């Protein structure tokens, strides 16, 4: 069975602080993909990153960075120098081919990030 | 990236009426589409998976007669909420997967349904 755990329900920071959103996953598959999505108040899911299980290199994109650690089954997301516009709900998700061949994505419960000015 | 549209983006209806939500893949062929429901401050809950030309597979606890899904073409899937009631009020999101592979999935912008 697949599972994605985002233990942090809500995080509140002040602008310019760095913040890390945790994501821990479970899967029996050796091939899988991990995703992060941002959902602003408008509701539309915004794709942030996709990482396959064979690529453990950390990735940086502007103020965003991701730390993929297979040893701890974690795929954490860090926002550096947070801004008010970063306020949103962030979802971590997992897709692997084990779901009866349907490749159904599994979402974490989401972390609500509130950045105060 | 690929674009998925949903129509309408929001709808208000009276209790007892039926509402149809469309999900379209605009620049690719979607062999599989997913329908999710999201309650306020909660995660996405998968309702059903539909493959073009075949019946949808519903998740446990989702009433198939209540939420009718049709995936008649490679670019269009529809979700019809039949005899809607206030408890059906929610944010409905579709996503589409193309021929490129199982690891690519594109989300629509969502439809906010309010049943009075």
Short mmCIF file of C-alpha atoms in Angstrom, two decimals:
data_model
loop_
_atom_site.label_atom_id
_atom_site.label_comp_id
_atom_site.label_asym_id
_atom_site.label_seq_id
_atom_site.Cartn_x
_atom_site.Cartn_y
_atom_site.Cartn_z
CA UNK A 1 0.00 0.00 0.00
CA UNK A 2 1.09 3.53 -0.69
CA UNK A 3 1.01 6.28 1.85
CA UNK A 4 2.13 9.88 2.01
CA UNK A 5 2.42 11.62 5.35
CA UNK A 6 2.64 15.35 5.78
CA UNK A 7 2.79 15.64 9.52
CA UNK A 8 2.65 19.43 9.60
CA UNK A 9 -0.94 20.57 9.28
CA UNK A 10 -0.19 24.26 9.41
CA UNK A 11 2.96 26.34 9.53
CA UNK A 12 3.02 30.03 10.26
CA UNK A 13 6.13 32.12 9.55
CA UNK A 14 7.07 35.73 9.13
CA UNK A 15 8.18 36.96 5.75
CA UNK A 16 11.83 36.29 4.89
CA UNK A 17 12.06 33.29 7.16
CA UNK A 18 13.07 29.95 5.69
CA UNK A 19 10.56 27.16 6.05
CA UNK A 20 10.69 23.42 5.41
CA UNK A 21 7.67 21.30 4.64
CA UNK A 22 8.08 17.64 5.43
CA UNK A 23 6.90 14.70 3.35
CA UNK A 24 7.40 11.06 4.24
CA UNK A 25 6.20 8.33 1.94
CA UNK A 26 5.69 4.59 1.93
CA UNK A 27 5.71 2.30 -1.08
CA UNK A 28 6.88 -1.19 -1.89
CA UNK A 29 7.86 -0.24 -5.40
CA UNK A 30 11.40 0.55 -6.42
CA UNK A 31 10.21 2.75 -9.26
CA UNK A 32 8.04 5.66 -8.29
CA UNK A 33 7.61 9.38 -8.69
CA UNK A 34 7.16 12.04 -6.07
CA UNK A 35 5.49 15.38 -6.62
CA UNK A 36 4.89 18.65 -4.86
CA UNK A 37 1.92 20.83 -5.70
CA UNK A 38 0.91 24.26 -4.47
CA UNK A 39 -2.73 25.11 -3.99
CA UNK A 40 -3.30 28.84 -3.48
CA UNK A 41 -6.65 30.16 -2.21
CA UNK A 42 -8.02 30.13 -5.76
CA UNK A 43 -7.96 26.34 -5.56
CA UNK A 44 -6.02 25.49 -8.68
CA UNK A 45 -3.24 23.00 -8.15
CA UNK A 46 0.10 24.29 -9.34
CA UNK A 47 2.74 21.72 -10.23
CA UNK A 48 6.09 22.43 -8.56
CA UNK A 49 8.30 19.44 -9.06
CA UNK A 50 8.46 15.79 -10.04
CA UNK A 51 11.25 13.52 -8.90
CA UNK A 52 11.81 9.90 -9.84
CA UNK A 53 13.02 7.33 -7.37
CA UNK A 54 16.35 6.87 -9.11
CA UNK A 55 17.38 10.46 -8.91
CA UNK A 56 18.41 11.47 -5.42
CA UNK A 57 20.03 14.69 -6.38
CA UNK A 58 18.69 17.65 -4.55
CA UNK A 59 17.11 20.32 -6.68
CA UNK A 60 16.99 24.05 -6.38
CA UNK A 61 14.70 26.35 -8.29
CA UNK A 62 14.96 29.93 -7.22
CA UNK A 63 13.84 30.13 -3.61
CA UNK A 64 12.57 26.56 -3.69
CA UNK A 65 14.66 23.52 -2.95
CA UNK A 66 13.91 19.86 -2.46
CA UNK A 67 15.75 17.26 -0.45
CA UNK A 68 15.08 13.67 -1.51
CA UNK A 69 16.37 11.03 0.90
CA UNK A 70 15.52 7.46 -0.03
CA UNK A 71 17.10 6.16 3.16
CA UNK A 72 14.47 7.92 5.22
CA UNK A 73 11.73 7.89 2.54
CA UNK A 74 11.45 11.63 2.70
CA UNK A 75 11.04 14.33 0.10
CA UNK A 76 11.16 17.62 1.96
CA UNK A 77 10.53 21.02 0.46
CA UNK A 78 12.24 24.20 1.62
CA UNK A 79 11.27 27.75 0.79
CA UNK A 80 14.04 30.24 1.39
CA UNK A 81 13.24 33.83 2.32
CA UNK A 82 9.51 33.19 2.30
CA UNK A 83 7.11 35.72 0.88
CA UNK A 84 3.44 36.44 1.47
CA UNK A 85 2.65 35.04 -1.97
CA UNK A 86 3.96 31.68 -0.80
CA UNK A 87 0.92 31.37 1.46
CA UNK A 88 -0.93 28.31 0.21
CA UNK A 89 -1.57 24.67 0.91
CA UNK A 90 1.22 22.43 -0.30
CA UNK A 91 0.62 18.80 -1.22
CA UNK A 92 3.12 16.03 -1.57
CA UNK A 93 2.06 13.12 -3.80
CA UNK A 94 3.34 9.72 -4.88
CA UNK A 95 2.70 7.69 -8.00
CA UNK A 96 3.97 4.18 -8.41
CA UNK A 97 2.92 1.32 -10.68
CA UNK A 98 1.77 -0.92 -7.89
CA UNK A 99 -1.85 0.15 -7.67
CA UNK A 100 -3.23 -2.78 -9.63
CA UNK A 101 -1.68 -1.31 -12.73
CA UNK A 102 -3.71 1.84 -12.49
CA UNK A 103 -0.94 4.10 -11.19
CA UNK A 104 -3.28 5.98 -8.95
CA UNK A 105 -1.62 8.93 -7.25
CA UNK A 106 -1.63 9.16 -3.49
CA UNK A 107 -1.74 12.56 -1.86
CA UNK A 108 -0.66 13.69 1.55
CA UNK A 109 -3.13 15.65 3.62
CA UNK A 110 -1.40 18.90 2.78
CA UNK A 111 0.42 21.54 4.81
CA UNK A 112 -1.06 24.99 5.05
CA UNK A 113 1.66 27.62 4.96
CA UNK A 114 0.85 31.09 6.20
CA UNK A 115 3.44 33.77 5.63
CA UNK A 116 2.85 36.94 7.59
CA UNK A 117 4.18 40.28 6.36
CA UNK B 1 2.97 21.80 -19.68
CA UNK B 2 -0.24 20.25 -20.83
CA UNK B 3 -3.49 22.06 -20.14
CA UNK B 4 -6.61 20.66 -18.60
CA UNK B 5 -9.73 22.78 -18.36
CA UNK B 6 -12.84 22.41 -16.27
CA UNK B 7 -16.21 23.93 -16.84
CA UNK B 8 -17.85 25.52 -15.05
CA UNK B 9 -15.37 26.92 -12.57
CA UNK B 10 -18.15 27.41 -10.07
CA UNK B 11 -21.81 26.56 -9.91
CA UNK B 12 -24.66 27.17 -7.50
CA UNK B 13 -27.72 25.00 -7.80
CA UNK B 14 -30.86 24.11 -5.92
CA UNK B 15 -31.18 20.91 -3.99
CA UNK B 16 -32.54 18.12 -6.15
CA UNK B 17 -31.12 19.31 -9.43
CA UNK B 18 -28.34 17.64 -11.38
CA UNK B 19 -25.08 19.32 -12.26
CA UNK B 20 -22.63 18.36 -14.98
CA UNK B 21 -18.95 19.24 -14.77
CA UNK B 22 -16.73 18.91 -17.81
CA UNK B 23 -13.05 18.13 -17.85
CA UNK B 24 -11.14 18.60 -21.08
CA UNK B 25 -7.57 17.96 -22.06
CA UNK B 26 -6.76 20.78 -24.43
CA UNK B 27 -3.53 19.77 -26.09
CA UNK B 28 -3.13 16.07 -25.50
CA UNK B 29 -5.11 12.85 -25.51
CA UNK B 30 -6.10 11.77 -22.05
CA UNK B 31 -6.35 8.02 -21.82
CA UNK B 32 -7.12 8.20 -18.13
CA UNK B 33 -8.91 10.84 -16.14
CA UNK B 34 -9.30 11.07 -12.41
CA UNK B 35 -11.99 12.85 -10.43
CA UNK B 36 -11.24 14.16 -6.98
CA UNK B 37 -13.30 15.80 -4.32
CA UNK B 38 -11.84 18.20 -1.82
CA UNK B 39 -13.54 19.39 1.33
CA UNK B 40 -12.39 22.64 2.94
CA UNK B 41 -8.95 22.34 4.48
CA UNK B 42 -8.63 18.71 3.50
CA UNK B 43 -6.68 16.72 0.99
CA UNK B 44 -7.86 15.52 -2.38
CA UNK B 45 -10.03 12.45 -2.14
CA UNK B 46 -10.04 10.28 -5.25
CA UNK B 47 -13.58 9.53 -6.30
CA UNK B 48 -13.08 7.55 -9.49
CA UNK B 49 -10.77 6.68 -12.32
CA UNK B 50 -12.04 6.62 -15.85
CA UNK B 51 -10.45 5.26 -18.97
CA UNK B 52 -11.64 6.37 -22.34
CA UNK B 53 -14.40 4.18 -23.68
CA UNK B 54 -14.91 2.10 -20.57
CA UNK B 55 -16.81 2.36 -17.32
CA UNK B 56 -15.32 4.33 -14.50
CA UNK B 57 -13.83 2.61 -11.49
CA UNK B 58 -15.17 4.12 -8.31
CA UNK B 59 -13.38 4.26 -5.01
CA UNK B 60 -14.93 2.60 -2.03
CA UNK B 61 -17.71 4.64 -0.52
CA UNK B 62 -18.41 6.70 -3.64
CA UNK B 63 -21.92 6.21 -4.98
CA UNK B 64 -21.72 5.50 -8.68
CA UNK B 65 -25.38 6.32 -9.21
CA UNK B 66 -24.89 9.64 -7.52
CA UNK B 67 -21.74 10.64 -9.32
CA UNK B 68 -22.03 9.64 -12.96
CA UNK B 69 -18.80 9.70 -14.90
CA UNK B 70 -18.55 9.52 -18.64
CA UNK B 71 -15.28 9.44 -20.56
CA UNK B 72 -16.56 9.28 -24.08
CA UNK B 73 -13.56 10.69 -25.87
CA UNK B 74 -9.83 11.09 -25.39
CA UNK B 75 -10.26 14.74 -24.56
CA UNK B 76 -13.43 14.89 -22.50
CA UNK B 77 -14.72 13.41 -19.28
CA UNK B 78 -17.82 14.54 -17.47
CA UNK B 79 -18.93 14.20 -13.87
CA UNK B 80 -22.65 14.55 -13.23
CA UNK B 81 -23.80 15.02 -9.68
CA UNK B 82 -27.35 13.72 -9.75
CA UNK B 83 -30.05 15.03 -7.44
CA UNK B 84 -27.53 17.21 -5.66
CA UNK B 85 -27.91 17.95 -1.97
CA UNK B 86 -26.12 20.45 0.26
CA UNK B 87 -23.72 17.76 1.46
CA UNK B 88 -22.49 17.42 -2.13
CA UNK B 89 -21.16 20.96 -1.96
CA UNK B 90 -17.46 20.68 -2.47
CA UNK B 91 -14.51 21.46 -4.73
CA UNK B 92 -14.25 18.96 -7.55
CA UNK B 93 -10.96 18.56 -9.37
CA UNK B 94 -10.19 16.45 -12.40
CA UNK B 95 -6.83 15.35 -13.62
CA UNK B 96 -5.78 13.78 -16.87
CA UNK B 97 -3.02 11.44 -17.85
CA UNK B 98 -1.86 11.10 -21.40
CA UNK B 99 -0.10 8.59 -23.51
CA UNK B 100 3.26 9.94 -22.39
CA UNK B 101 3.31 7.82 -19.32
CA UNK B 102 1.86 6.97 -15.96
CA UNK B 103 4.05 9.44 -14.16
CA UNK B 104 2.61 12.52 -15.81
CA UNK B 105 -0.60 13.93 -14.55
CA UNK B 106 -2.17 17.28 -15.22
CA UNK B 107 -4.79 18.91 -13.07
CA UNK B 108 -7.75 21.01 -14.00
CA UNK B 109 -8.43 24.24 -12.12
CA UNK B 110 -11.33 22.76 -10.18
CA UNK B 111 -15.06 23.39 -9.95
CA UNK B 112 -16.64 24.76 -6.83
CA UNK B 113 -20.14 23.37 -6.36
CA UNK B 114 -22.55 24.90 -3.90
CA UNK B 115 -25.91 23.26 -3.43
CA UNK B 116 -28.52 25.37 -1.70
#
